[in-house]
Amino acid sequence: MAGYVPLREYAVIGDGRTAALVARDGSVDWLGLPDMDSPAVFGAVLDAARGGRFTLAPAVPHRAKRRYLPGTNVLETDFFTSRGAVRVTDALALHEDSTLTPMRELLRRVDGLSGSVPLCWSMRPRFGYGTRRTRLARRAGVPVATAGTDALAICAWDAGEPECDNGVISGHFELEGGRRALISMPFAHQEPLVLPARAECEARLDATCAAWLSWAQDRLYSGQWSEAVMRSLLALKLLVHAPSGAVAAAVTTSLPEEIGGERNWDYRFSWVRDSAFTLAAFLRLGCPAEAQAYFWWLMHASQLTHPDLKVLYRLDGGHRTPERPLPWEGYRGSGPVRIGNAAAVQIQLDTYGELLQTAWQYALATGDLDVDIARRLAELADLVCTTWQEPDAGIWEVRGPPRHFTQSKMMCWVALDRAVDLAERGLIPTRHLPHWRTTRIRISAFIESRCFSHRRDSYVRSAGSEDLDAAVLLGHLYGYGGDGHRMRATISTLARGLRHGPYIDRYSGEDGLSGNEGAFLACSFWLTESLARTGHLPQAIELMDELVGLSNDVGLYSEEIDPDTGEFLGNLPQGLSHLALISAALAITDASKDTAR
């Protein structure tokens, strides 16, 4: 479909507040401003005609090769033409609070490598998902686009004289080897627009590279697949909303799980589901500041709805995320395009297990819990004792009738198991400790009697079902204390029933939605980790090698992959995919060390 590139073609850059998708052809096709969950100014990835974009590329036929500068989230794209070669460096600038700088700033530097290359660029902003009228004017000769209290400008040096026409700011120029051009796009929201000088922009780009490299050099990982692990950690860092510490599930909304299908969701929120993997990754890889900020954000957000625990929260800690459609056609015609996420009002009992697991990890790492947090965790354990018998929507957020999902029951067991351990360590109140223990036994009895199929030789998707569900692997990874033989058999059954090469389907059976979806990447990494933890290290390493090879050319993963074509599907970069990669790599490293002893 004209105007769209394969999702594999996208890299991501960010500054801890927002993030942009940059295609291999040099087009910035997604950017929310001022924050990641703000309305998009560039949204061409979801509507090529109306979404807006910022293009920069040679004006003659070319091929491209790109990479991240090692240890950074700064993107380099080399364009090769018959007339020479140029390098484009893209970054969202990191700023020092002590200096007067733009609120947000996209920097695009072009270096001539050889010959003389003609280039053209075009910036077509569409404020508020294209719903707001854009006005173009000049301030001190600089072209500025405004809509209400939002403004952005194009400051260009040796990149041609900017022209304004029909809502577009554009230019063209020719760059010789050894010469440099620079374009800055400063942005302001409800504050004065700062128009920077060239020297300041050059210095900020260099400082941004140095800041990323300094952060990456302090991380701790020396096992196999170190490049993939570090790129995953850098991708995860891009999903961190620095003002709050929240971690978004993905940068984007509504990228389809099936081309032409309806499974298109807004992932610019923070899911409790991801919390245990997130905290574990931060703690294991030497990110204590991020771990602490994320934990306290999670405790603050969940306090606002206590004792209810929401499935997801906004990056500012709020919980209202009403879902509505946009009048966009969707990626390659895959509508609807949704803003907000109705899953926020679902009942998903597994979230209590993930939250207690996260708190347990934090408490073991720090040796302490705040008194108020300890009280609230105990109250959550009490709530699990009264709600675990209810049906729910499950981790996969099905939009059909609630069921007694096995993974939800396993995570209720985990919630009480962690509460029991925290109480025995004297870290949370012990008043209802006996009740937690007895309820934990009752949950296990329910799972073992109603959620295991002897015909399948596997834990199944829900009580009384014969469907399979890769999510039950999480019960194993979080330490569900059921029958060990049954769990090992389940791992084998899931590998046979849901696996196709390196790809794993999420589940079998219906889910209340039409159409199909790709293979869910996190499930493949969960299987890898489960194999490593159950003594199947060679098989785990073999599968991990295959999965690492499925990333795109700059090491990123989406939510899903089409097993037939290898194309990315779903939102990207997908935090859970990268978190599951990190967790699997750490598990293999640990298992390898145990084997070597």
Coordinates of C-alpha atoms in Angstrom, one line a residue:
M1 CA 0.0 0.0 0.0
A2 CA 1.5 3.3 -1.1
G3 CA 3.1 5.5 1.6
Y4 CA 3.9 2.7 4.1
V5 CA 7.1 0.9 4.8
P6 CA 7.4 -2.5 6.5
L7 CA 7.4 -2.1 10.3
R8 CA 10.8 -3.8 10.4
E9 CA 12.1 -0.6 8.7
Y10 CA 11.7 1.4 11.8
A11 CA 14.2 2.5 14.4
V12 CA 13.4 4.5 17.5
I13 CA 15.0 7.5 19.1
G14 CA 14.0 9.3 22.3
D15 CA 14.9 11.6 25.2
G16 CA 13.1 10.2 28.2
R17 CA 10.0 12.2 27.6
T18 CA 9.0 11.2 24.1
A19 CA 10.1 9.0 21.2
A20 CA 10.1 9.0 17.4
L21 CA 10.0 6.3 14.8
V22 CA 12.5 6.8 12.0
A23 CA 12.3 4.7 8.9
R24 CA 15.2 3.4 6.9
D25 CA 14.4 5.9 4.2
G26 CA 15.0 8.8 6.5
S27 CA 11.3 9.6 7.3
V28 CA 10.2 10.4 10.8
D29 CA 6.7 8.8 10.8
W30 CA 5.7 8.9 14.4
L31 CA 6.3 11.5 17.2
G32 CA 4.1 12.5 20.0
L33 CA 4.7 15.9 21.6
P34 CA 5.4 17.0 24.2
D35 CA 5.3 13.5 25.7
M36 CA 5.2 9.9 24.5
D37 CA 1.5 9.6 25.2
S38 CA 0.7 13.0 23.8
P39 CA -1.1 13.5 20.5
A40 CA 1.1 12.8 17.5
V41 CA 2.6 15.6 15.4
F42 CA 3.9 13.1 13.0
G43 CA 1.7 10.0 12.5
A44 CA 2.3 8.9 8.9
V45 CA 2.8 5.3 10.1
L46 CA -0.9 5.2 10.8
D47 CA -2.1 7.4 7.9
A48 CA 0.3 8.1 5.1
A49 CA -1.8 10.9 3.6
R50 CA -3.0 12.7 6.7
G51 CA -0.7 11.7 9.5
G52 CA 2.3 14.1 8.9
R53 CA 6.0 13.2 8.7
F54 CA 9.5 14.7 8.4
T55 CA 11.5 13.3 5.5
L56 CA 15.2 13.7 4.8
A57 CA 17.0 11.7 2.0
P58 CA 19.0 12.0 -1.2
A59 CA 17.1 13.3 -4.1
V60 CA 18.5 10.6 -6.4
P61 CA 18.3 6.8 -6.2
H62 CA 20.1 5.4 -3.2
R63 CA 20.5 2.5 -0.8
A64 CA 20.7 2.9 3.0
K65 CA 22.6 1.2 5.8
R66 CA 22.1 2.2 9.4
R67 CA 23.1 1.5 13.0
Y68 CA 22.9 2.9 16.4
L69 CA 26.1 4.6 17.6
P70 CA 27.4 1.9 20.0
G71 CA 26.0 2.2 23.5
T72 CA 23.5 4.9 22.5
N73 CA 20.0 5.6 21.2
V74 CA 21.4 7.9 18.5
L75 CA 20.8 6.7 15.0
E76 CA 23.2 6.8 12.0
T77 CA 22.0 6.2 8.5
D78 CA 24.4 6.1 5.6
F79 CA 22.9 6.8 2.2
F80 CA 24.9 5.6 -0.9
T81 CA 24.2 7.0 -4.4
S82 CA 26.0 7.0 -7.7
R83 CA 27.1 10.6 -7.0
G84 CA 28.5 10.0 -3.5
A85 CA 27.5 9.1 0.1
V86 CA 26.2 11.0 3.1
R87 CA 25.5 10.1 6.7
V88 CA 22.4 11.3 8.6
T89 CA 22.6 11.3 12.4
D90 CA 19.2 11.5 14.2
A91 CA 18.6 12.1 17.9
L92 CA 16.1 13.6 20.3
A93 CA 18.4 15.9 22.3
L94 CA 19.0 15.3 26.0
H95 CA 19.1 18.6 27.8
E96 CA 20.7 20.1 30.9
D97 CA 18.1 21.8 33.1
S98 CA 20.5 24.7 33.9
T99 CA 20.5 26.1 30.4
L100 CA 17.9 27.7 28.2
T101 CA 17.1 25.1 25.6
P102 CA 14.0 24.0 23.6
M103 CA 11.4 22.0 25.5
R104 CA 11.9 19.1 23.0
E105 CA 14.3 19.1 20.1
L106 CA 14.8 16.8 17.1
L107 CA 18.3 17.0 15.6
R108 CA 19.2 15.8 12.1
R109 CA 22.8 16.2 11.1
V110 CA 24.0 15.4 7.6
D111 CA 27.7 14.7 6.9
G112 CA 29.1 14.4 3.4
L113 CA 31.2 11.2 3.2
S114 CA 32.2 11.4 -0.5
G115 CA 31.3 13.0 -3.8
S116 CA 28.5 15.5 -4.0
V117 CA 24.9 14.4 -3.1
P118 CA 21.7 16.3 -3.7
L119 CA 19.3 16.0 -0.8
C120 CA 15.8 17.2 -0.1
W121 CA 13.8 17.4 3.1
S122 CA 10.1 18.1 4.0
M123 CA 8.5 18.6 7.3
R124 CA 4.7 18.3 7.4
P125 CA 3.3 18.7 11.0
R126 CA -0.2 17.6 11.9
F127 CA -0.8 18.7 15.4
G128 CA -3.3 16.8 17.6
Y129 CA -3.5 13.7 15.4
G130 CA -4.2 16.0 12.5
T131 CA -7.3 17.5 14.0
R132 CA -5.9 21.0 14.7
R133 CA -5.4 23.7 12.1
T134 CA -1.7 24.4 11.5
R135 CA -0.5 27.9 10.8
L136 CA 2.9 28.6 9.2
A137 CA 4.8 31.9 9.7
R138 CA 8.3 33.2 10.1
R139 CA 10.0 34.5 13.3
A140 CA 13.3 36.3 12.6
G141 CA 13.3 34.6 9.3
V142 CA 12.8 31.1 10.8
P143 CA 9.8 29.1 9.7
V144 CA 7.5 28.3 12.6
A145 CA 4.4 26.0 12.7
T146 CA 1.8 26.7 15.4
A147 CA -1.5 25.2 16.6
G148 CA -3.0 26.8 19.7
T149 CA -0.3 26.6 22.5
D150 CA 2.0 24.3 20.5
A151 CA 4.8 25.5 18.3
L152 CA 7.7 24.0 16.4
A153 CA 10.3 25.5 14.1
I154 CA 12.8 24.5 11.5
C155 CA 16.3 25.9 12.0
A156 CA 18.5 24.9 9.1
W157 CA 22.2 25.5 8.5
D158 CA 23.8 24.6 5.1
A159 CA 20.6 22.5 4.4
G160 CA 19.0 24.9 1.8
E161 CA 16.7 27.8 2.3
P162 CA 13.5 26.6 4.0
E163 CA 10.3 27.2 2.0
C164 CA 6.8 27.3 3.4
D165 CA 3.9 26.2 1.2
N166 CA 0.5 24.5 1.8
G167 CA 1.3 23.5 5.4
V168 CA 4.7 22.1 4.5
I169 CA 8.2 23.4 5.4
S170 CA 10.8 22.0 2.9
G171 CA 14.2 22.5 1.4
H172 CA 16.8 21.1 -0.9
F173 CA 20.6 21.3 -1.0
E174 CA 23.7 19.6 -2.3
L175 CA 26.4 18.3 0.1
E176 CA 30.0 17.6 -0.8
G177 CA 32.3 15.2 1.0
G178 CA 33.8 16.7 4.1
R179 CA 30.9 19.3 4.5
R180 CA 28.2 19.2 7.1
A181 CA 24.5 20.4 7.3
L182 CA 22.3 20.5 10.3
I183 CA 18.6 20.8 10.9
S184 CA 17.0 21.4 14.4
M185 CA 13.3 21.1 15.1
P186 CA 12.7 22.8 18.4
F187 CA 9.2 22.3 20.0
A188 CA 7.3 24.2 22.7
H189 CA 4.1 23.5 24.6
Q190 CA 2.5 26.3 26.6
E191 CA 5.8 28.1 26.9
P192 CA 8.0 30.3 24.6
L193 CA 9.6 28.7 21.6
V194 CA 13.4 28.7 21.9
L195 CA 15.2 29.2 18.6
P196 CA 18.7 27.7 19.1
A197 CA 22.0 28.7 17.5
R198 CA 24.0 26.2 15.4
A199 CA 26.8 25.8 17.8
E200 CA 24.4 25.0 20.6
C201 CA 22.7 22.3 18.5
E202 CA 26.1 20.8 17.6
A203 CA 27.1 20.7 21.2
R204 CA 23.8 19.2 22.3
L205 CA 24.1 16.4 19.8
D206 CA 27.6 15.6 20.9
A207 CA 26.5 15.8 24.6
T208 CA 23.5 13.5 23.9
C209 CA 25.8 10.9 22.4
A210 CA 28.1 11.1 25.4
A211 CA 25.3 10.9 27.9
W212 CA 23.9 7.7 26.4
L213 CA 27.3 6.2 26.2
S214 CA 28.0 7.1 29.8
W215 CA 24.8 5.5 30.9
A216 CA 25.3 2.3 28.9
Q217 CA 28.9 1.8 30.2
D218 CA 27.7 1.5 33.8
R219 CA 25.4 -1.5 33.0
L220 CA 26.2 -5.0 34.1
Y221 CA 26.0 -7.9 31.7
S222 CA 28.8 -10.2 30.5
G223 CA 26.9 -13.3 29.3
Q224 CA 26.0 -14.5 25.8
W225 CA 24.1 -12.3 23.4
S226 CA 25.5 -9.2 25.1
E227 CA 24.8 -7.0 22.2
A228 CA 21.2 -8.0 22.1
V229 CA 20.8 -7.6 25.8
M230 CA 22.3 -4.2 25.8
R231 CA 20.2 -3.0 22.9
S232 CA 17.1 -4.4 24.7
L233 CA 18.1 -2.4 27.8
L234 CA 18.6 0.7 25.8
A235 CA 15.2 0.2 24.1
L236 CA 13.7 -0.2 27.6
K237 CA 15.4 3.0 28.7
L238 CA 13.6 4.8 25.8
L239 CA 10.3 3.6 27.2
V240 CA 11.0 5.1 30.6
H241 CA 9.1 8.4 31.2
A242 CA 11.7 10.3 33.1
P243 CA 9.4 12.7 34.9
S244 CA 7.6 9.9 36.7
G245 CA 9.7 6.7 36.3
A246 CA 6.9 4.9 34.6
V247 CA 7.7 2.5 31.8
A248 CA 5.5 2.4 28.7
A249 CA 4.6 -0.8 27.0
A250 CA 5.5 0.6 23.6
V251 CA 6.1 3.9 21.8
T252 CA 3.1 3.6 19.5
T253 CA -0.6 3.0 19.2
S254 CA -2.7 0.8 16.9
L255 CA 0.0 -0.9 14.8
P256 CA -1.9 -4.0 13.8
E257 CA -1.5 -7.6 15.0
E258 CA -3.0 -8.6 11.6
I259 CA -2.8 -6.5 8.5
G260 CA -6.4 -5.4 7.8
G261 CA -7.6 -6.7 11.1
E262 CA -9.2 -5.0 14.2
R263 CA -6.6 -6.0 16.8
N264 CA -5.1 -2.5 17.1
W265 CA -4.4 -1.2 20.6
D266 CA -2.9 1.8 22.3
Y267 CA 0.2 0.7 24.2
R268 CA 1.5 4.1 25.4
F269 CA 0.6 3.2 29.0
S270 CA 2.3 1.2 31.7
W271 CA 1.0 -2.3 32.4
V272 CA 1.3 -3.9 35.9
R273 CA 1.7 -7.1 33.9
D274 CA 5.2 -6.0 32.9
S275 CA 6.3 -4.8 36.4
A276 CA 8.1 -7.9 37.7
F277 CA 10.1 -8.4 34.5
T278 CA 10.9 -4.6 34.4
L279 CA 12.2 -4.4 38.0
A280 CA 14.1 -7.6 37.6
A281 CA 15.9 -6.3 34.5
F282 CA 16.8 -3.0 36.2
L283 CA 18.1 -4.7 39.3
R284 CA 20.1 -7.5 37.5
L285 CA 21.6 -5.2 34.9
G286 CA 22.8 -2.5 37.3
C287 CA 20.1 0.2 37.0
P288 CA 19.3 1.0 40.6
A289 CA 18.0 4.5 39.9
E290 CA 15.6 3.3 37.3
A291 CA 14.5 0.4 39.6
Q292 CA 13.8 2.7 42.5
A293 CA 12.0 5.3 40.3
Y294 CA 9.8 2.7 38.7
F295 CA 8.9 1.0 42.0
W296 CA 7.9 4.2 43.6
W297 CA 5.9 5.2 40.6
L298 CA 4.1 1.9 40.7
M299 CA 3.4 2.2 44.4
H300 CA 2.1 5.7 43.9
A301 CA -0.1 4.9 40.9
S302 CA -1.6 1.8 42.6
Q303 CA -2.2 3.8 45.8
L304 CA -4.6 6.1 43.9
T305 CA -6.9 3.2 43.2
H306 CA -6.2 1.0 46.3
P307 CA -7.4 -1.6 47.0
D308 CA -8.4 -2.1 43.4
L309 CA -5.5 -2.7 41.1
K310 CA -5.9 -1.5 37.6
V311 CA -4.6 -3.4 34.6
L312 CA -2.7 -0.3 33.3
Y313 CA -1.9 3.2 34.3
R314 CA -1.1 6.4 32.5
L315 CA 2.5 7.5 32.5
D316 CA 1.6 10.3 35.0
G317 CA 0.0 7.7 37.3
G318 CA -3.6 8.3 36.4
H319 CA -5.9 5.4 35.6
R320 CA -8.6 6.9 33.2
T321 CA -7.8 5.8 29.7
P322 CA -11.1 6.0 27.7
E323 CA -10.8 4.4 24.3
R324 CA -11.9 6.2 21.1
P325 CA -11.2 5.9 17.4
L326 CA -9.3 8.4 15.2
P327 CA -10.5 9.2 11.7
W328 CA -7.3 7.7 10.2
E329 CA -7.0 4.7 7.9
G330 CA -4.5 2.8 10.0
Y331 CA -1.3 1.2 9.0
R332 CA -1.8 -0.2 5.5
G333 CA -5.5 0.2 5.9
S334 CA -5.7 -1.6 9.3
G335 CA -8.3 0.3 11.2
P336 CA -9.6 1.3 13.6
V337 CA -6.9 3.5 15.0
R338 CA -7.5 3.7 18.7
I339 CA -6.5 6.3 21.3
G340 CA -6.8 5.1 24.9
N341 CA -7.3 1.5 26.1
A342 CA -10.5 0.0 27.3
A343 CA -8.6 -2.9 29.0
A344 CA -8.0 -0.5 31.9
V345 CA -11.5 -1.3 33.3
Q346 CA -11.1 -5.1 32.9
I347 CA -10.7 -7.4 35.9
Q348 CA -7.4 -9.2 35.5
L349 CA -6.5 -11.1 38.7
D350 CA -3.0 -11.9 37.6
T351 CA -1.9 -8.3 38.2
Y352 CA -2.0 -8.9 41.9
G353 CA 0.6 -11.6 41.6
E354 CA 2.8 -9.4 39.4
L355 CA 2.6 -6.5 41.9
L356 CA 3.4 -8.7 44.9
Q357 CA 6.2 -10.3 42.9
T358 CA 7.6 -6.9 42.1
A359 CA 7.4 -5.7 45.7
W360 CA 9.0 -8.9 46.9
Q361 CA 11.9 -8.4 44.5
Y362 CA 12.4 -4.9 45.6
A363 CA 12.2 -5.8 49.3
L364 CA 14.8 -8.5 48.9
A365 CA 17.1 -6.2 47.0
T366 CA 16.8 -3.3 49.5
G367 CA 16.0 -5.1 52.7
D368 CA 13.2 -2.8 53.6
L369 CA 9.7 -1.6 52.7
D370 CA 8.0 1.6 53.6
V371 CA 5.4 1.1 56.4
D372 CA 2.5 2.4 54.3
I373 CA 3.5 0.2 51.4
A374 CA 3.8 -2.8 53.7
R375 CA 0.3 -2.2 55.0
R376 CA -1.1 -1.9 51.5
L377 CA 0.6 -5.0 50.3
A378 CA -1.0 -7.0 53.2
E379 CA -4.4 -5.5 52.2
L380 CA -3.8 -6.6 48.6
A381 CA -3.1 -10.2 49.9
D382 CA -6.4 -10.0 51.9
L383 CA -8.2 -8.9 48.7
V384 CA -6.7 -11.8 46.7
C385 CA -8.1 -14.2 49.4
T386 CA -11.7 -13.0 48.6
T387 CA -11.4 -12.5 44.8
W388 CA -9.3 -15.4 43.5
Q389 CA -12.4 -17.5 42.8
E390 CA -13.9 -14.9 40.4
P391 CA -13.5 -15.3 36.6
D392 CA -11.6 -12.6 34.9
A393 CA -10.4 -11.3 31.5
G394 CA -6.9 -12.8 31.9
I395 CA -3.5 -11.6 30.9
W396 CA -4.4 -11.5 27.2
E397 CA -7.3 -9.1 27.9
V398 CA -9.9 -11.1 25.9
R399 CA -13.0 -9.1 25.0
G400 CA -15.3 -12.1 25.5
P401 CA -17.0 -13.5 28.6
P402 CA -14.7 -13.7 31.8
R403 CA -13.3 -17.2 32.5
H404 CA -11.3 -18.9 35.2
F405 CA -8.0 -18.5 33.5
T406 CA -5.2 -20.8 34.7
Q407 CA -2.5 -18.2 34.6
S408 CA -4.7 -15.8 36.7
K409 CA -5.1 -18.5 39.4
M410 CA -1.4 -19.2 39.3
M411 CA -0.6 -15.6 39.8
C412 CA -3.1 -15.3 42.7
W413 CA -1.1 -18.2 44.2
V414 CA 2.1 -16.3 43.6
A415 CA 0.6 -13.2 45.2
L416 CA -0.1 -15.0 48.5
D417 CA 3.2 -16.9 48.4
R418 CA 5.1 -13.7 48.2
A419 CA 3.0 -12.1 50.9
V420 CA 3.7 -15.1 53.1
D421 CA 7.4 -14.8 52.5
L422 CA 7.4 -11.0 53.2
A423 CA 5.4 -11.5 56.4
E424 CA 7.8 -14.3 57.6
R425 CA 10.7 -11.9 57.0
G426 CA 8.9 -9.2 59.1
L427 CA 8.5 -6.9 56.2
I428 CA 4.7 -6.7 56.1
P429 CA 2.0 -7.1 58.8
T430 CA 1.4 -10.8 59.8
R431 CA -2.1 -10.5 61.2
H432 CA -3.7 -12.6 58.4
L433 CA -0.7 -14.8 57.7
P434 CA -2.5 -18.1 58.5
H435 CA -5.4 -17.2 56.2
W436 CA -2.9 -16.4 53.4
R437 CA -1.3 -19.9 53.8
T438 CA -4.6 -21.8 53.8
T439 CA -6.0 -19.8 50.8
R440 CA -2.7 -20.5 48.9
I441 CA -3.4 -24.2 49.4
R442 CA -7.0 -23.8 48.2
I443 CA -5.8 -22.1 45.0
S444 CA -3.3 -24.8 44.3
A445 CA -6.0 -27.4 44.8
F446 CA -8.3 -25.6 42.3
I447 CA -5.5 -25.4 39.7
E448 CA -4.5 -29.0 40.1
S449 CA -8.0 -30.4 40.0
R450 CA -9.6 -28.2 37.4
C451 CA -6.9 -26.6 35.2
F452 CA -4.8 -29.6 34.2
S453 CA -5.8 -31.8 31.3
H454 CA -4.7 -35.4 31.5
R455 CA -5.5 -35.8 27.9
R456 CA -3.2 -32.9 27.0
D457 CA -0.7 -33.7 29.8
S458 CA -0.7 -30.0 30.4
Y459 CA -2.0 -27.1 32.3
V460 CA -4.7 -25.6 30.1
R461 CA -5.9 -22.2 29.3
S462 CA -8.9 -22.1 31.7
A463 CA -10.7 -24.4 34.1
G464 CA -12.4 -27.2 32.2
S465 CA -10.8 -26.2 28.9
E466 CA -8.7 -28.2 26.5
D467 CA -7.1 -25.1 25.0
L468 CA -3.4 -24.4 25.5
D469 CA -2.0 -21.1 26.7
A470 CA 1.6 -20.0 26.7
A471 CA 0.9 -17.7 29.6
V472 CA 1.0 -20.6 32.1
L473 CA 4.8 -20.5 31.5
L474 CA 4.7 -17.4 33.7
G475 CA 3.5 -19.6 36.5
H476 CA 6.6 -21.6 36.2
L477 CA 8.9 -18.5 35.8
Y478 CA 7.4 -16.9 38.9
G479 CA 7.7 -20.0 41.0
Y480 CA 4.1 -21.4 41.2
G481 CA 4.5 -24.3 43.6
G482 CA 2.3 -26.9 41.9
D483 CA 3.2 -30.3 40.7
G484 CA 6.8 -30.1 39.2
H485 CA 6.2 -33.1 36.9
R486 CA 3.1 -31.5 35.5
M487 CA 4.8 -28.2 34.8
R488 CA 7.6 -30.0 33.0
A489 CA 5.1 -31.9 31.0
T490 CA 3.3 -28.6 30.2
I491 CA 6.4 -27.1 28.8
S492 CA 6.8 -30.0 26.5
T493 CA 3.1 -29.9 25.4
L494 CA 3.2 -26.2 24.8
A495 CA 6.4 -26.6 22.7
R496 CA 4.6 -29.2 20.6
G497 CA 1.1 -27.6 20.4
L498 CA 1.9 -23.9 20.1
R499 CA 5.4 -23.8 18.6
H500 CA 6.2 -23.3 14.9
G501 CA 10.0 -23.1 14.5
P502 CA 11.1 -20.3 16.8
Y503 CA 7.5 -18.9 17.0
I504 CA 5.0 -19.5 19.7
D505 CA 1.3 -18.7 19.5
R506 CA -0.2 -17.1 22.6
Y507 CA -3.0 -19.6 22.9
S508 CA -5.4 -21.8 21.1
G509 CA -9.2 -21.2 21.1
E510 CA -11.3 -18.1 20.6
D511 CA -10.9 -14.8 22.3
G512 CA -13.9 -12.7 21.3
L513 CA -12.2 -10.9 18.4
S514 CA -12.3 -11.6 14.7
G515 CA -9.3 -12.4 12.6
N516 CA -5.9 -13.8 13.6
E517 CA -2.6 -12.5 14.8
G518 CA 1.1 -13.2 14.5
A519 CA 3.3 -15.1 16.9
F520 CA 3.8 -13.3 20.2
L521 CA 7.6 -12.9 20.7
A522 CA 7.5 -12.7 24.5
C523 CA 6.1 -16.3 24.5
S524 CA 9.1 -17.6 22.6
F525 CA 11.4 -16.1 25.1
W526 CA 9.3 -17.4 28.0
L527 CA 9.7 -20.9 26.5
T528 CA 13.4 -20.4 26.2
E529 CA 13.7 -19.4 29.8
S530 CA 11.6 -22.3 30.9
L531 CA 13.8 -24.7 29.0
A532 CA 16.9 -23.2 30.6
R533 CA 15.4 -23.5 34.1
T534 CA 14.3 -27.2 33.6
G535 CA 17.7 -28.6 32.6
H536 CA 17.3 -28.3 28.8
L537 CA 20.1 -25.8 28.3
P538 CA 21.2 -26.9 24.8
Q539 CA 17.7 -26.5 23.5
A540 CA 17.3 -23.1 25.3
I541 CA 20.5 -21.9 23.7
E542 CA 19.5 -23.1 20.2
L543 CA 16.1 -21.4 20.5
M544 CA 17.7 -18.2 21.9
D545 CA 20.1 -18.0 18.9
E546 CA 17.1 -18.2 16.6
L547 CA 15.2 -15.5 18.4
V548 CA 18.1 -13.1 18.6
G549 CA 18.3 -13.4 14.8
L550 CA 14.7 -12.3 14.4
S551 CA 15.3 -8.7 15.4
N552 CA 15.4 -6.0 12.8
D553 CA 18.7 -4.5 11.5
V554 CA 19.1 -2.3 14.6
G555 CA 18.2 -4.9 17.2
L556 CA 14.6 -4.0 17.9
Y557 CA 11.5 -6.2 18.3
S558 CA 7.8 -5.5 17.8
E559 CA 5.1 -7.3 19.7
E560 CA 4.6 -10.1 17.2
I561 CA 6.0 -11.5 14.0
D562 CA 4.2 -13.1 11.0
P563 CA 5.7 -16.6 10.9
D564 CA 5.1 -16.9 7.2
T565 CA 6.8 -13.6 6.1
G566 CA 8.9 -12.6 9.1
E567 CA 7.3 -9.2 9.1
F568 CA 6.8 -7.3 12.3
L569 CA 3.3 -6.9 13.6
G570 CA 1.9 -4.9 16.6
N571 CA 3.3 -1.9 18.4
L572 CA 7.0 -1.3 18.6
P573 CA 9.4 -1.3 20.1
Q574 CA 7.6 -3.6 22.4
G575 CA 8.8 -3.5 26.0
L576 CA 7.7 -6.9 26.9
S577 CA 9.5 -8.5 24.0
H578 CA 12.8 -6.9 25.1
L579 CA 12.1 -7.6 28.8
A580 CA 11.5 -11.3 28.0
L581 CA 14.8 -11.4 25.9
I582 CA 16.7 -10.0 28.9
S583 CA 15.1 -12.4 31.3
A584 CA 15.8 -15.4 29.0
A585 CA 19.4 -14.4 28.5
L586 CA 20.0 -14.0 32.3
A587 CA 18.4 -17.4 32.9
I588 CA 20.6 -19.1 30.4
T589 CA 23.7 -17.4 31.9
D590 CA 22.7 -18.6 35.4
A591 CA 22.0 -22.1 34.1
S592 CA 25.4 -22.2 32.3
K593 CA 27.2 -21.2 35.5
D594 CA 25.3 -23.9 37.5
T595 CA 26.3 -26.5 34.9
A596 CA 29.9 -25.4 35.0
R597 CA 30.2 -25.8 38.7

